[in-house]
Structure formats: structure tokens, C-alpha cells
Coordinates of C-alpha atoms and ligand atoms in Angstrom, one line a residue:
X719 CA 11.4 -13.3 -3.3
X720 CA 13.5 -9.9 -3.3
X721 CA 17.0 -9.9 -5.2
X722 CA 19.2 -6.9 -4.6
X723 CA 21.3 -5.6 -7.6
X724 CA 23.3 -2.7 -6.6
X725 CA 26.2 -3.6 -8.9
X726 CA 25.0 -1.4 -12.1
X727 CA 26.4 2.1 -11.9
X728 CA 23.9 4.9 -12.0
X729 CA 24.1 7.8 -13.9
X730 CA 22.0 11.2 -14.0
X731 CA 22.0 12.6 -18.0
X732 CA 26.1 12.1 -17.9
X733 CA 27.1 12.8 -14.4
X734 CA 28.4 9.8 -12.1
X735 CA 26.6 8.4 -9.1
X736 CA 26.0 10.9 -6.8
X737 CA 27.5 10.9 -3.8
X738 CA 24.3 11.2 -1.6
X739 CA 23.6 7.5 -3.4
X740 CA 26.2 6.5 -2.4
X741 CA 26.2 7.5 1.0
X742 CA 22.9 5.7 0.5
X743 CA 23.9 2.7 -0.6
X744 CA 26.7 2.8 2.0
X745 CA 24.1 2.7 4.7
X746 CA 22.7 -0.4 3.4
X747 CA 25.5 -2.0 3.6
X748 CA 26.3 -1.3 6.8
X749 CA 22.6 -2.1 8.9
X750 CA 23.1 -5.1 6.0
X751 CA 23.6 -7.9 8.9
X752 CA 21.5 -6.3 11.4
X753 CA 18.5 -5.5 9.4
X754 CA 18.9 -9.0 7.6
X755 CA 19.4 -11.2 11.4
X756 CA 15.8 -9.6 12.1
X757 CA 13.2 -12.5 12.2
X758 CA 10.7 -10.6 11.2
X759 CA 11.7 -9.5 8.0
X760 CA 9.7 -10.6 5.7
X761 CA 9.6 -13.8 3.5
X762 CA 7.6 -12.6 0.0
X763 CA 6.5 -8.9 0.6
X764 CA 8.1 -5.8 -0.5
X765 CA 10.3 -4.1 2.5
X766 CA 13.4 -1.3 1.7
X767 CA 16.9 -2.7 2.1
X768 CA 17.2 -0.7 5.3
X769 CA 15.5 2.6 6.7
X770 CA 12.3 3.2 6.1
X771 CA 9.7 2.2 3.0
X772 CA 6.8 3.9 2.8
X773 CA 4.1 5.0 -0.3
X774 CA 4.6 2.8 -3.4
X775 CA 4.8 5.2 -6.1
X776 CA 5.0 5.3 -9.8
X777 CA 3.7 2.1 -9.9
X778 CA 3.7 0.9 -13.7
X779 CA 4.5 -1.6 -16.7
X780 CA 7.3 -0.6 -19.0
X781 CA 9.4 -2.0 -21.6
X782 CA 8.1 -5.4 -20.4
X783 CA 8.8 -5.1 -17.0
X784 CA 6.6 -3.7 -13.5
X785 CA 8.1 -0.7 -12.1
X786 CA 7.2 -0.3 -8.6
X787 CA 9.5 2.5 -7.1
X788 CA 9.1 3.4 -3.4
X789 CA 9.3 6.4 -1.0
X790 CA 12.6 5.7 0.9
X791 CA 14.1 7.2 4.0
X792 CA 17.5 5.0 3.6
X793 CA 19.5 6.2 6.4
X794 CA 16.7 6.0 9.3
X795 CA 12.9 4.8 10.7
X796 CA 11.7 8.3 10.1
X797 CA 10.6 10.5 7.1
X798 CA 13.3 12.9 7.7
X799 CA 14.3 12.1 3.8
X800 CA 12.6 10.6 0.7
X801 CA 14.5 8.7 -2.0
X802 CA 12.5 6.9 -4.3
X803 CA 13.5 3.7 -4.4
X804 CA 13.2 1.2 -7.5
X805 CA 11.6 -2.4 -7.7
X806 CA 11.3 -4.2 -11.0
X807 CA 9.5 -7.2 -11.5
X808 CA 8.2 -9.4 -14.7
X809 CA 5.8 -12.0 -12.8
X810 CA 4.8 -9.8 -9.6
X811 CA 5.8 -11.8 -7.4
X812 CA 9.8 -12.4 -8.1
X813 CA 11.1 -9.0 -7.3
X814 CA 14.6 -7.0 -8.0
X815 CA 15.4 -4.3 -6.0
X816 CA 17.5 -1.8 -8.3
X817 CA 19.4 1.3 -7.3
X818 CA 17.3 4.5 -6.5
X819 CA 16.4 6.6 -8.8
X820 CA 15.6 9.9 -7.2
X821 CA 17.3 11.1 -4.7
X822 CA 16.8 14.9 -2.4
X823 CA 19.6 16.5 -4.0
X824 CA 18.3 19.5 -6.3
X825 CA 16.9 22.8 -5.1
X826 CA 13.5 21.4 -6.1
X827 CA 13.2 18.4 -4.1
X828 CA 16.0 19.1 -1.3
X829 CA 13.9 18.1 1.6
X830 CA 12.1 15.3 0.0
X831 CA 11.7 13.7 -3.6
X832 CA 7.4 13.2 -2.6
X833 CA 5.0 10.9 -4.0
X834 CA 4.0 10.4 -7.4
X835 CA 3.3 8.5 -10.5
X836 CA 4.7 7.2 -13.6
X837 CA 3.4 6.7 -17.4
X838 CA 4.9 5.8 -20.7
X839 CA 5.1 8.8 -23.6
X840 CA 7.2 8.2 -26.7
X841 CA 8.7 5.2 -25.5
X842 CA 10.2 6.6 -22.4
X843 CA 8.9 6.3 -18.9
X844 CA 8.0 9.5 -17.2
X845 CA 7.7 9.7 -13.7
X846 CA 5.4 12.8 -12.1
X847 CA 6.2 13.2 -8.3
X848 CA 6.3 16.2 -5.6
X849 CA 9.5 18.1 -5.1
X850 CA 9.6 19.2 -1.2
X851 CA 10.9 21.9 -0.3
X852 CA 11.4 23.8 3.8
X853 CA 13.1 26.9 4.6
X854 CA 14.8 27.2 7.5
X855 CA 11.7 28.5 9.2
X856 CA 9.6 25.4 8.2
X857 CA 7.6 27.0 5.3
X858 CA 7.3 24.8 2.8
X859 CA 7.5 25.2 -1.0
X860 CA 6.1 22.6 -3.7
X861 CA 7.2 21.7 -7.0
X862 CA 5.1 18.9 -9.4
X863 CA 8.7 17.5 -11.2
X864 CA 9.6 15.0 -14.5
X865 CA 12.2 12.5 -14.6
X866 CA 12.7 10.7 -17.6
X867 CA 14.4 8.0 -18.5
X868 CA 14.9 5.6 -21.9
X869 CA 15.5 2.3 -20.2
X870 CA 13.0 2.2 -17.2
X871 CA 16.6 2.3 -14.7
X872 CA 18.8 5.3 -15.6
X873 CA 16.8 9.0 -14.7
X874 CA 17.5 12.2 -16.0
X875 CA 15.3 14.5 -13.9
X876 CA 13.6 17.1 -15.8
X877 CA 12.8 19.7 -12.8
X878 CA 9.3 21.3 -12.1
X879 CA 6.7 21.8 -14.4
X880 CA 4.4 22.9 -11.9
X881 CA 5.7 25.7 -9.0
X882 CA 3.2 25.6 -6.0
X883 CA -0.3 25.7 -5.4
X884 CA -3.1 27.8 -7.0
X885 CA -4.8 30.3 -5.2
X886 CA -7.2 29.6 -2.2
X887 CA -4.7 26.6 -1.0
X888 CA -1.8 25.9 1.6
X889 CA 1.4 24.4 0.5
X890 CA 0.0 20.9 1.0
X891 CA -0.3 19.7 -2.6
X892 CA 1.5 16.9 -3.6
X893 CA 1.1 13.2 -5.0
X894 CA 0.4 13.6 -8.7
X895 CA -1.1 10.7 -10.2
X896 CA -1.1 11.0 -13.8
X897 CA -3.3 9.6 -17.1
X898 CA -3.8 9.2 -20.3
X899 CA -7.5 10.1 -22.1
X900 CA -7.3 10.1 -25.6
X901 CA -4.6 12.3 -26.6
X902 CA -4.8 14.4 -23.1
X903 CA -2.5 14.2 -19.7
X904 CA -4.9 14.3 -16.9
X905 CA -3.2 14.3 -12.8
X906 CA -5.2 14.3 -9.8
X907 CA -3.3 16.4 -6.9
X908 CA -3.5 15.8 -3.3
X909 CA -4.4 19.3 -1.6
X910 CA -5.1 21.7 1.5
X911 CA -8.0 24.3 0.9
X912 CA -6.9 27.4 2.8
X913 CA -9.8 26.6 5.3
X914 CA -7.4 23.9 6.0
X915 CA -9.7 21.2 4.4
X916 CA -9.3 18.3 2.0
X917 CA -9.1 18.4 -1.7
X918 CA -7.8 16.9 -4.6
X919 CA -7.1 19.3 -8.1
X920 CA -7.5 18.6 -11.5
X921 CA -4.6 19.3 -14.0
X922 CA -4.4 18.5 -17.9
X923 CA -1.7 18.8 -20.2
X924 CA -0.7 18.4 -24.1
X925 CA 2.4 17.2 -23.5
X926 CA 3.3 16.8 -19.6
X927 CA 4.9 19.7 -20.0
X928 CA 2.6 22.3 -20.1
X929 CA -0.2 21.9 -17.2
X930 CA -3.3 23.8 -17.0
X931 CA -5.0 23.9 -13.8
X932 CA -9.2 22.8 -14.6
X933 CA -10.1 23.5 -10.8
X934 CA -10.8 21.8 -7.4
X935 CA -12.5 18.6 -8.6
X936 CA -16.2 18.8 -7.1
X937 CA -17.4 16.0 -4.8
X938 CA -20.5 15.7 -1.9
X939 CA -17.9 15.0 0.5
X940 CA -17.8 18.2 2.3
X941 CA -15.4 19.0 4.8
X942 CA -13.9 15.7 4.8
X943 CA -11.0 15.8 6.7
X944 CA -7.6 18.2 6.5
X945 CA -5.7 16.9 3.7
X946 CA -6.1 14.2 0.9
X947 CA -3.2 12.6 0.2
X948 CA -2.3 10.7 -2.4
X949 CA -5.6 10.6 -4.8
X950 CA -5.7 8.1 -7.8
X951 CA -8.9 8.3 -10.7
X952 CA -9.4 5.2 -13.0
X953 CA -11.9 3.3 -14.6
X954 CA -13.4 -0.2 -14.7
X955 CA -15.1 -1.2 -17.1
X956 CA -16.2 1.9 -17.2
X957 CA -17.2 2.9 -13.9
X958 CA -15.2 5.8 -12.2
X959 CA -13.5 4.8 -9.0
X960 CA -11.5 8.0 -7.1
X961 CA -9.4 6.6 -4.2
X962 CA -7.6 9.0 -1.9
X963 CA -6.0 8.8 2.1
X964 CA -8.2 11.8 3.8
X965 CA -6.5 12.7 7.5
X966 CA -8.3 14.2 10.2
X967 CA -11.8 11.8 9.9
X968 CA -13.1 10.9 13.5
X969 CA -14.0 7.2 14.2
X970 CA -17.3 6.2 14.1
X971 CA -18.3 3.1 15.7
X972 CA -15.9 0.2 13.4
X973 CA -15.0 3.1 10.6
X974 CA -12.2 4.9 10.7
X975 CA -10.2 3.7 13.6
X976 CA -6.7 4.5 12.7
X977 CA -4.7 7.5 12.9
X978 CA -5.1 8.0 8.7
X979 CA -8.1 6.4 6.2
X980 CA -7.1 5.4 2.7
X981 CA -10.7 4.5 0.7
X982 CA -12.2 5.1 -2.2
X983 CA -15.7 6.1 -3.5
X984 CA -17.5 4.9 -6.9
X985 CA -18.9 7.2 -9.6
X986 CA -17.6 9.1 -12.9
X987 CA -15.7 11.8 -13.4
X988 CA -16.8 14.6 -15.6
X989 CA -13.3 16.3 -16.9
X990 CA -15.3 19.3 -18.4
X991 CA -17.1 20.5 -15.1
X992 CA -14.3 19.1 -13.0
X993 CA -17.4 17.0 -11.1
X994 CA -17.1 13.8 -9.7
X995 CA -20.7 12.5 -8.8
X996 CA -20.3 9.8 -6.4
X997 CA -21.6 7.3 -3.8
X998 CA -20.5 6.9 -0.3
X999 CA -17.0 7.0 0.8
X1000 CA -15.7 3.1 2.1
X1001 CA -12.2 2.3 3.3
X1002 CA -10.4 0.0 1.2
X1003 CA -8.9 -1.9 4.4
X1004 CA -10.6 -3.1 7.6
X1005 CA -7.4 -3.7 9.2
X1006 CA -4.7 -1.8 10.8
X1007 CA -2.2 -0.8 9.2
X1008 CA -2.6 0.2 5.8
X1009 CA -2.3 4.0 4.0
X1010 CA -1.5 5.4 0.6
X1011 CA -2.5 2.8 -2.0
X1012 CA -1.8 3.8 -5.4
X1013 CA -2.8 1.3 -8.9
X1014 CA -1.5 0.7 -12.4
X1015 CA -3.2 -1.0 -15.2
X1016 CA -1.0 -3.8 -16.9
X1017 CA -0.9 -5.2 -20.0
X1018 CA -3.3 -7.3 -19.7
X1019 CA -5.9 -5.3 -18.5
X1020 CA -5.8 -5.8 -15.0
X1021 CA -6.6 -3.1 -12.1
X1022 CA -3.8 -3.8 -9.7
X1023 CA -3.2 -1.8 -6.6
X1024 CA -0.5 -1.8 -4.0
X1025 CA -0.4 0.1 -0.8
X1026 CA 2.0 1.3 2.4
X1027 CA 1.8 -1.8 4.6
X1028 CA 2.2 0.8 7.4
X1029 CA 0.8 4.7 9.0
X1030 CA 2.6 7.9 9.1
X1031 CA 3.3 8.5 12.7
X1032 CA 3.2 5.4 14.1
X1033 CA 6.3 3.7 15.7
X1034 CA 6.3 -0.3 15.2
X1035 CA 9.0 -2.8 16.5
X1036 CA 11.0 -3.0 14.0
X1037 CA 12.3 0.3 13.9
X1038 CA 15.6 -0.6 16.3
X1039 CA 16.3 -3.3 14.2
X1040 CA 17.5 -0.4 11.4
X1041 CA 13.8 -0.8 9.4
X1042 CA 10.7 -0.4 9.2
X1043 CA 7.4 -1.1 7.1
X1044 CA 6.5 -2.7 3.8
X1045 CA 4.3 -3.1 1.4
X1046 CA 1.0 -4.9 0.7
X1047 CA 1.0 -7.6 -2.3
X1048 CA -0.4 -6.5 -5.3
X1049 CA -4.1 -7.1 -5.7
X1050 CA -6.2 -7.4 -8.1
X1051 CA -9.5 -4.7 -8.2
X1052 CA -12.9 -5.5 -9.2
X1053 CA -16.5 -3.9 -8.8
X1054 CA -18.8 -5.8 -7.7
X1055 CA -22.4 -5.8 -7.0
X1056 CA -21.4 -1.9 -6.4
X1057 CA -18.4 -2.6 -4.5
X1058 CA -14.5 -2.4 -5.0
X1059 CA -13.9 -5.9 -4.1
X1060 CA -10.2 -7.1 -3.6
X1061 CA -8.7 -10.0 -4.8
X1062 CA -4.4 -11.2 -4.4
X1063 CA -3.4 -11.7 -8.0
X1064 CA -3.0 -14.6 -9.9
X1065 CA 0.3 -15.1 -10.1
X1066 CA 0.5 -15.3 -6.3
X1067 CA -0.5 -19.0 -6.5
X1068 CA 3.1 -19.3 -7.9
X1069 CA 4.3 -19.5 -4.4
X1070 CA 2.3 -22.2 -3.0
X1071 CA 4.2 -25.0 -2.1
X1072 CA 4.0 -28.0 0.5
X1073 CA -0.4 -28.2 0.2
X1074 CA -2.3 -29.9 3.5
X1075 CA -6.3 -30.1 2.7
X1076 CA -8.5 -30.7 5.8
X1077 CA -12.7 -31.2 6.0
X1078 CA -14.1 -31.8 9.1
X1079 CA -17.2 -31.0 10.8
X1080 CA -16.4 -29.8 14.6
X1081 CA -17.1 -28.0 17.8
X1082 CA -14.6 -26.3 20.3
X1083 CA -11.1 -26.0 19.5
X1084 CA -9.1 -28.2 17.0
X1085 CA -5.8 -28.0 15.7
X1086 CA -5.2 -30.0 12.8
X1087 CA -1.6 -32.0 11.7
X1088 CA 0.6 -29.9 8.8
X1089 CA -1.7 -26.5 9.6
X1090 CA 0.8 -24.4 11.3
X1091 CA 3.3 -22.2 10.2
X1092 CA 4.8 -18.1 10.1
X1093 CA 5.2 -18.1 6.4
X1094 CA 1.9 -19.1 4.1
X1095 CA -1.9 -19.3 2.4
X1096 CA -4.7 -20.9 3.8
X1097 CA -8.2 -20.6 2.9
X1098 CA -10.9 -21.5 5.2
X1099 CA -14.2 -21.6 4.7
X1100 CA -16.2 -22.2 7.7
X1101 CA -20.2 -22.6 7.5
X1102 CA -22.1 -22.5 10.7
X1103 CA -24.3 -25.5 11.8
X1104 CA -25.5 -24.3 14.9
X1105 CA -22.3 -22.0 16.4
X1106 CA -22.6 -18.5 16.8
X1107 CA -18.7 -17.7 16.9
X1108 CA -16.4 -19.5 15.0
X1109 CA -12.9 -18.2 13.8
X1110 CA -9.0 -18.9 13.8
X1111 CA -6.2 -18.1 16.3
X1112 CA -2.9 -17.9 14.1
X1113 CA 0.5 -17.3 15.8
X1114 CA -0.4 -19.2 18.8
X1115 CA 2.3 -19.8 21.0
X1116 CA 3.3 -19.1 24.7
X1117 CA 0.4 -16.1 25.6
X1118 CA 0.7 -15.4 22.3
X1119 CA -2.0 -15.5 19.6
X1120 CA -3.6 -13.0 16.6
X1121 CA -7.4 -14.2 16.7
X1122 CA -9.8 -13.7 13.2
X1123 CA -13.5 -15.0 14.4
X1124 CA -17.4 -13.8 13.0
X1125 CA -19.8 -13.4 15.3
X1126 CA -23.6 -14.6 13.4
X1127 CA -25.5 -12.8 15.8
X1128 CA -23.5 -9.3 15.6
X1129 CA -22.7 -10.3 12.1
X1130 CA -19.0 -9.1 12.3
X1131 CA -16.1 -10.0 11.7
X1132 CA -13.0 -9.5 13.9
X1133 CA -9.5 -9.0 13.8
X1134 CA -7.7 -8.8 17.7
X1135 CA -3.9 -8.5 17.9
X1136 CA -4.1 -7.9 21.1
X1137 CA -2.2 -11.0 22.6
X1138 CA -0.3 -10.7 18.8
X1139 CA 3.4 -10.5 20.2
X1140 CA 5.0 -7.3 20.7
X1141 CA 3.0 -4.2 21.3
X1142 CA 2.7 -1.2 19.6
X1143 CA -0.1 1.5 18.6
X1144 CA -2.0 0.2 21.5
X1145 CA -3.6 3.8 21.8
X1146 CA -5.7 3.2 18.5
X1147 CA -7.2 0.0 19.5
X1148 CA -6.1 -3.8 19.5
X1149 CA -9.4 -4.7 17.2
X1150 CA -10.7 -3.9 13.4
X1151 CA -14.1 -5.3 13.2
X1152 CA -16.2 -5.1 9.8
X1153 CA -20.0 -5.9 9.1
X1154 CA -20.9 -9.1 7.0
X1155 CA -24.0 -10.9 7.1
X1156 CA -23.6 -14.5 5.8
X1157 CA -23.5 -18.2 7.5
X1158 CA -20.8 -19.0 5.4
X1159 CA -17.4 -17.1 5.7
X1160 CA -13.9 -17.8 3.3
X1161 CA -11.0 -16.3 5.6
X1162 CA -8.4 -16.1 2.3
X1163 CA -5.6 -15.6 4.7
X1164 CA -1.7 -14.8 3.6
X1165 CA 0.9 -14.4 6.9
X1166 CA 4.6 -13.3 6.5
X1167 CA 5.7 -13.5 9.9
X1168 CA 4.8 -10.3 10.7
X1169 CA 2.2 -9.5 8.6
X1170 CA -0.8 -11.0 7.7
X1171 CA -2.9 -9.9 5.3
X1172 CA -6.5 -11.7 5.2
X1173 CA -9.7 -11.9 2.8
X1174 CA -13.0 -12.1 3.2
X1175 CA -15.5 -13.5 1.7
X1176 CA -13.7 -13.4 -1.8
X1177 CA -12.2 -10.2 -1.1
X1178 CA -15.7 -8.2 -0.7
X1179 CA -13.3 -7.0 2.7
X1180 CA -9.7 -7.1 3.9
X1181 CA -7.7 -6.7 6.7
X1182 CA -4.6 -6.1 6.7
X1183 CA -2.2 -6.1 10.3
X1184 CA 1.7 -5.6 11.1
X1185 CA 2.4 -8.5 14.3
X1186 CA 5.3 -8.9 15.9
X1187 CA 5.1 -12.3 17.8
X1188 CA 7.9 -14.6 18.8
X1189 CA 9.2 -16.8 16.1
X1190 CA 8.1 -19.7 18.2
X1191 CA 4.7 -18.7 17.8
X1192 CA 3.6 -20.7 14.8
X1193 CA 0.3 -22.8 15.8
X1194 CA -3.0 -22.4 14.4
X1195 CA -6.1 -23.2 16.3
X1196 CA -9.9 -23.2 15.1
X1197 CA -12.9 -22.8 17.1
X1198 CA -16.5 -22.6 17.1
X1199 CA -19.0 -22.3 20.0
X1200 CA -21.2 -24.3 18.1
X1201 CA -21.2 -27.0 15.1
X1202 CA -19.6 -25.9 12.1
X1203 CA -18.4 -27.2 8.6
X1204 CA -15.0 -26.4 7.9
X1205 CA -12.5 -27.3 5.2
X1206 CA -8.9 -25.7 4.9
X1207 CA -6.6 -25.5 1.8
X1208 CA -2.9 -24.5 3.1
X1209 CA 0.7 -23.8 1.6
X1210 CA 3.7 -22.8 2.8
X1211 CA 5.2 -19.8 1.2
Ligands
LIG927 C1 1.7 9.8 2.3 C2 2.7 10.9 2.1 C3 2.6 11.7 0.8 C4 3.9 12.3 0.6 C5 4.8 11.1 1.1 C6 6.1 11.6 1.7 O1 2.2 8.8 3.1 O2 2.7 11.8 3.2 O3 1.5 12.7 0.9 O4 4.2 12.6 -0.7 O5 4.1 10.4 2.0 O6 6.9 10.5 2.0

């Protein structure tokens, strides 16, 4: 439920809108029926107006309202250019989509206005992002840069308060995510060591101002991978969780299968000896596409995360239609037994409408009357009898289907897109499989015509997946090799 409100006029400090937001806002208007006609557009998730969408930045509760601004390439599928773009919500689920407010137009940020976060100081919200910066010959330059603004719509940007890299790294540092402990700004940096590995820096500050560097924040992780991007620290219930998008990890076996990881590992956070003592390293998503997650606590205490719905250099479908990507819903985090476990939030239930309840006990295939559909929830909870494999084909249609299943004796479960629709990213697989060992399994699934974004087992795993199938394609099948106990909840959204 995205409203577009480009009427208000936007002003930096004094000056009118500028005319690269304009120029902006002009290309929005003119993809407006062509991006709109697209049948895959999405019914109830976040997309841009046109262009590309991609991190979800600044991601916050001011002044009674979420902020959820956006990295936005406005004019075409590519990051060639990075607006942030502004969505305001009060319910999280019944969004406006507001005029940018940062665009690549200072010395500071000319080639990109980067990732970032935003927090509230003396009443006004402060965003923290990456200015990016190339020289004609490619070499890059990175500034850490304020905007503020008294009204959560209206920017004044402040410039850098942070000009490059400390020693012993490349130019790669960017993504500030900032905090509050006790009286004290903290911000996690994503960053390259000059042995072109991973990191992620620790900065404090009085006043947000004023940023000392405290050093490369120590971790087991080793050489893990080229560059973190986009690193976030927080606490439940007191329990450090650091979550960051590490490229250049292998695969290994079911892990790590697409081009970029985003995960997170569990553990606390000294500040003083800049040590984060940990456990393992998990991905936050089993699925395909999925990258650059960043989280917000609200005001009522709640963890909530949102991520890119999409990978950096991967071309989807969409993309001649004048847009591409989107964002995940907003979920809800929890640890659990040792785990991050995922959960959609509450408010999400707001959408249900049009509720078909089945229970059956069956073998084979079965389709069942009112469970169909390109547009809604349904959880399923399938307990084995005797079957081995039991699962769902959503989508189906002519050669078409996007198949979910567990396998009892492999204990896995399995997402194939394979037969999904139109093709894309073939060369990194057509299936995310997961380990779970249970008889019982709750497939929490939410589709949106092209994408679908499914929970397991009470969110102790997730898969999330871009499909482009026809918009005939709206059957849903179950199966089992084997009998099984099922019962289905579904809505339409
Ligand atoms: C992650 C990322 C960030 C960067 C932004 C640019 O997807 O590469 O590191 O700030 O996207 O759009």
C-alpha cells in the first residue's frame, strides 16, 4: 500500500528544489505508465517509483512516524547514481513515498550519496551516510556526511565529518551505522584492510560531530572475505548481535550460494578493547535474493530489520520495464535458543483479507478450492505420517511452477525456482536448500507476484526469492510421497 506525494516542494537550508530533483522527479513521471503497466510490480512491498532501489538506509522512528529512506538510482537499472530516497510510514505497512532527500550534487557526495543510518539528537533527525567520490581516473575518495533536518522531510546537509579512511585501509569504507550508549555516538563502518580483506571500524563521538577513530573492531573471523559492507551492532535483551554483507565468501555445500552474503553472528561488543567475542557466522536468508539488511529499534521496543530484496550485479527481468528491485517487509528479530530467529511483524496481519482454512489428511497431489492466488499469506503446517517429501508448488501454471518441499530423510528444506517463470541468475543456481530436522514443518509463506518471501518453522529460517512467472500462473498444489497431516490458513493481500 504505497502512496506517492511529490506535491510538497523541497528545500535545502533556503535554496529551491534542485534541479537534479527535479530532473529526478521528471524521470518518474515519464517511465510513470510503463513502470506502472508492469505486472509484476508489486502489491504491498517497498519498490522505487522508477529506476533502481537498492539498500534501505536510515531506517528509523521520528517525530511519530518510520523513516525508511532508500539508495536510489532514479534515472536507470544500474548504480550509476545514488539518491536517497524517502518512505514514511506510521503502521509499517501503509507507506508514503516522499520526495528524496539527498541527492549527488555536492563535491562530497558527487558520484553517489552511499549508505547510511539515521538517529534522533536534540529533537532533529540526523542522518550519517557515505559521500562517494571518483576522479576521472576511477580513484575513489570517501567522506562520512550529516544531514539534518527539523521535520523528518526537509534536509539541510551538513558535509563530512569524517574525510577518508585511517591508515592501513583502501578507499572502501562506507555504510555508517550509528548509536547511542549512554551519552556516547558509536558507528560501525564498513571497510577494505589494505590486504584487501574485510573489516568493519569503530568510531565514537560527543556530539556526531567530532569522531574519534577506537580501531578495527577485533573478531575470530579471519580473512573473511574482501569487503564488509554495510555492518549494523545492537542488542537484545542484552545479547550483542553484529550483522554485516561480507563479499568474496566461496560456497560451501548449501552456504553461501549467491554472488554476496548478508548474516550476522551473536556475541558482545566490548567498546573499550574494540573486541567483539563471537560465535559462528549464519546468513540471515536461505534464499536468493537478499543483501544489505539494516535494523531500527521502535518505540515500542521492537528489533525490526529490513533488507535489499535484490544483489549488486545481478540483472533481473524487470529491468526493461524502467525498474528494478525492492525491498523485504519489515521483520521482527528475536534470539532464540542461540539463534536470530525472524518473524514478519505484527502489523502485517492488517492486510489479511478474504481467509480460506483447510485440514485434511492426504497423499499425492491436492489442490484445494479458494487456495490459489499471486498476491497473499498462507501458513501451512504439514506433519508427516509416513511421507518422506512433502511440500508446495506455488505459481503453477502452464510449465510454470516455484516448488518449497522438506525432505525427512536429508532433513532439508528446499526452494527451486527453476521452472519459476522468467529466468535470470541461472549461473548461481536455481535451488537454496537449508538444514532442519523436524517431522513437523510451518511454511509461513507471503507472495507478491514476484516475490515471495517464506518462513520456516516460526522464522528459525527464511527464504526469500525474486520470480518472474506469468500472471496466469496463480495455482497452488500440495504434495507428499507419503501420508501427511496438513492444515492451511490463507488470505489474500
Ligand atoms: C551495498 C552498497 C553499499 C553502498 C551502496 C551504494 O549494496 O554497495 O556498500 O553504500 O550499496 O548504493
Amino acid at each position: 500500500m504505497l502512496y506517492l506525494n511529490y506535491k510538497k516542494v523541497v528545500k535545502y537550508g533556503s535554496e529551491e528544489m534542485s534541479d537534479l530533483i527535479k530532473k529526478a522527479l521528471d524521470e518518474v513521471e515519464n517511465k510513470k505508465n510503463m513502470v506502472e503497466k508492469d505486472y509484476h510490480r508489486l502489491s504491498y512491498h517497498l519498490m522505487a517509483p522508477s529506476g533502481l532501489i537498492n539498500d534501505p538506509n536510515g531506517f528509523s522512528y521520528y517525530d511519530g512516524r518510520y523513516h525508511l529512506f532508500y539508495q536510489w538510482n532514479p534515472f536507470e537499472c544500474n548504480h550509476s547514481t545514488k539518491f536517497w530516497g524517502h518512505f514514511t510510514s506510521k503502521d509499517l505497512i501503509s507507506w508514503e513515498n516522499l520526495l528524496p532527500v539527498l541527492a549527488p550534487e555536492d563535491w562530497y557526495d558527487k558520484n553517489g550519496c552511499y549508505s547510511g543510518s539515521a538517529i534522533e539528537k536534540d529533537g532533529q533527525l540526523i542522518l550519517f551516510y557515505t559521500g562517494n567520490v571518483k576522479d576521472d581516473r576511477g580513484n575513489r575518495e570517501t567522506y562520512q556526511c550529516l544531514a539534518v533536518s527539523d521535520n523528518g522531510e526537509d534536509f539541510e546537509k551538513l558535509g563530512p565529518v569524517i574525510v577518508n579512511q585511517p591508515e592501513g585501509y583502501t578507499r572502501h569504507f562506507r555504510d555508517p551505522k550509528v548509536w547511542k550508549d549512554g551519552e556516547v555516538y558509536y558507528a560501525v563502518i564498513g571497510a577494505q584492510r589494505e590486504n584487501l580483506t574485510g573489516a568493519a571500524a569503530l568510531y565514537n563521538s560527543p556530539d556526531m560531530k567530532n569522531w574519534n577513530f577506537l580501531g578495527e573492531i577485533k573478531t575470530d573471523l579471519g580473512n573473511f572475505g574482501y569487503m564488509w559492507e554495510c555492518p549494523d551492532y545492537f542488542e537484545i535483551n542484552g545479547k550483542g548481535v553484529f550483522i554485516f554483507s561480507p563479499q568474496g565468501i566461496a560456497a560451501e555445500g548449501d552456504r553461501y550460494n549467491n554472488i554476496y552474503q548478508s548474516g550476522y553472528v551473536l556475541g558482545s561488543l566490548d567498546l573499550e578493547k574494540v573486541t567483539l567475542q563471537h560465535n559462528g557466522f549464519h546468513e540471515l536468508d536461505r534464499g536468493f535474493d537478499f543483501y544489505a539488511p539494516q535494523t531500527m529499534i521502535d518505540e515500542k521496543g521492537r528489533r525490526i530489520m529490513v533488507a535489499w530484496g535484490g544483489l549488486p550485479e545481478v540483472n533481473y527481468p524487470s529491468e526493461d520495464k524502467g525498474w528494478v528491485h525492492c525491498l523485504t517487509m519489515p521483520r521482527e528479530l528475536e534470539i532464540i535458543d542461540g539463534k536470530l530467529v525472524q518473524r514478519p511483524v505484527e502489523e502485517m496481519k492488517k492486510l489479511r483479507k478474504d481467509f480460506v482454512q483447510v485440514k485434511d489428511i492426504f497423499s499425492g497431489k491436492k489442490t484445494y478450492p479458494g487456495i490459489e492466488g499471486d498476491s497473499f499469506e498462507m501458513i501451512c503446517r504439514i506433519k508427516s505420517i509416513e511421507a518422506e517429501e512433502f511440500g508446495i508448488n506455488l505459481r503453477v501454471g502452464k510449465n510454470e511452477k516455484t516448488v518449497l518441499k522438506y525432505n525427512r530423510i536429508d532433513k532439508k528444506v528446499i526452494l527451486d525456482r527453476s521452472s519459476s517463470g522468467e529466468s535470470f541468475a541461472e549461473e548461481y543456481g536455481t535451488t537454496r536448500k537449508c538444514s532442519l530436522d523436524s517431522s513437523e514443518i510451518i511454511f509461513h509463506i507471503f507472495m507478491d507476484r514476484s516475490l515471495t518471501e517464506v518462513f520456516i518453522n516460526d522464522g528459525a529460517e527464511v527464504f526469500t526469492a525474486r520470480i518472474f512467472p506469468d500472471e496466469k500462473s496463480q495455482g497452488i498444489e500440495f504434495f507428499s510421497d507419503g501420508e501427511a497431516e496438513i492444515s492451511i490458513k490463507k488470505w489474500n493481500i
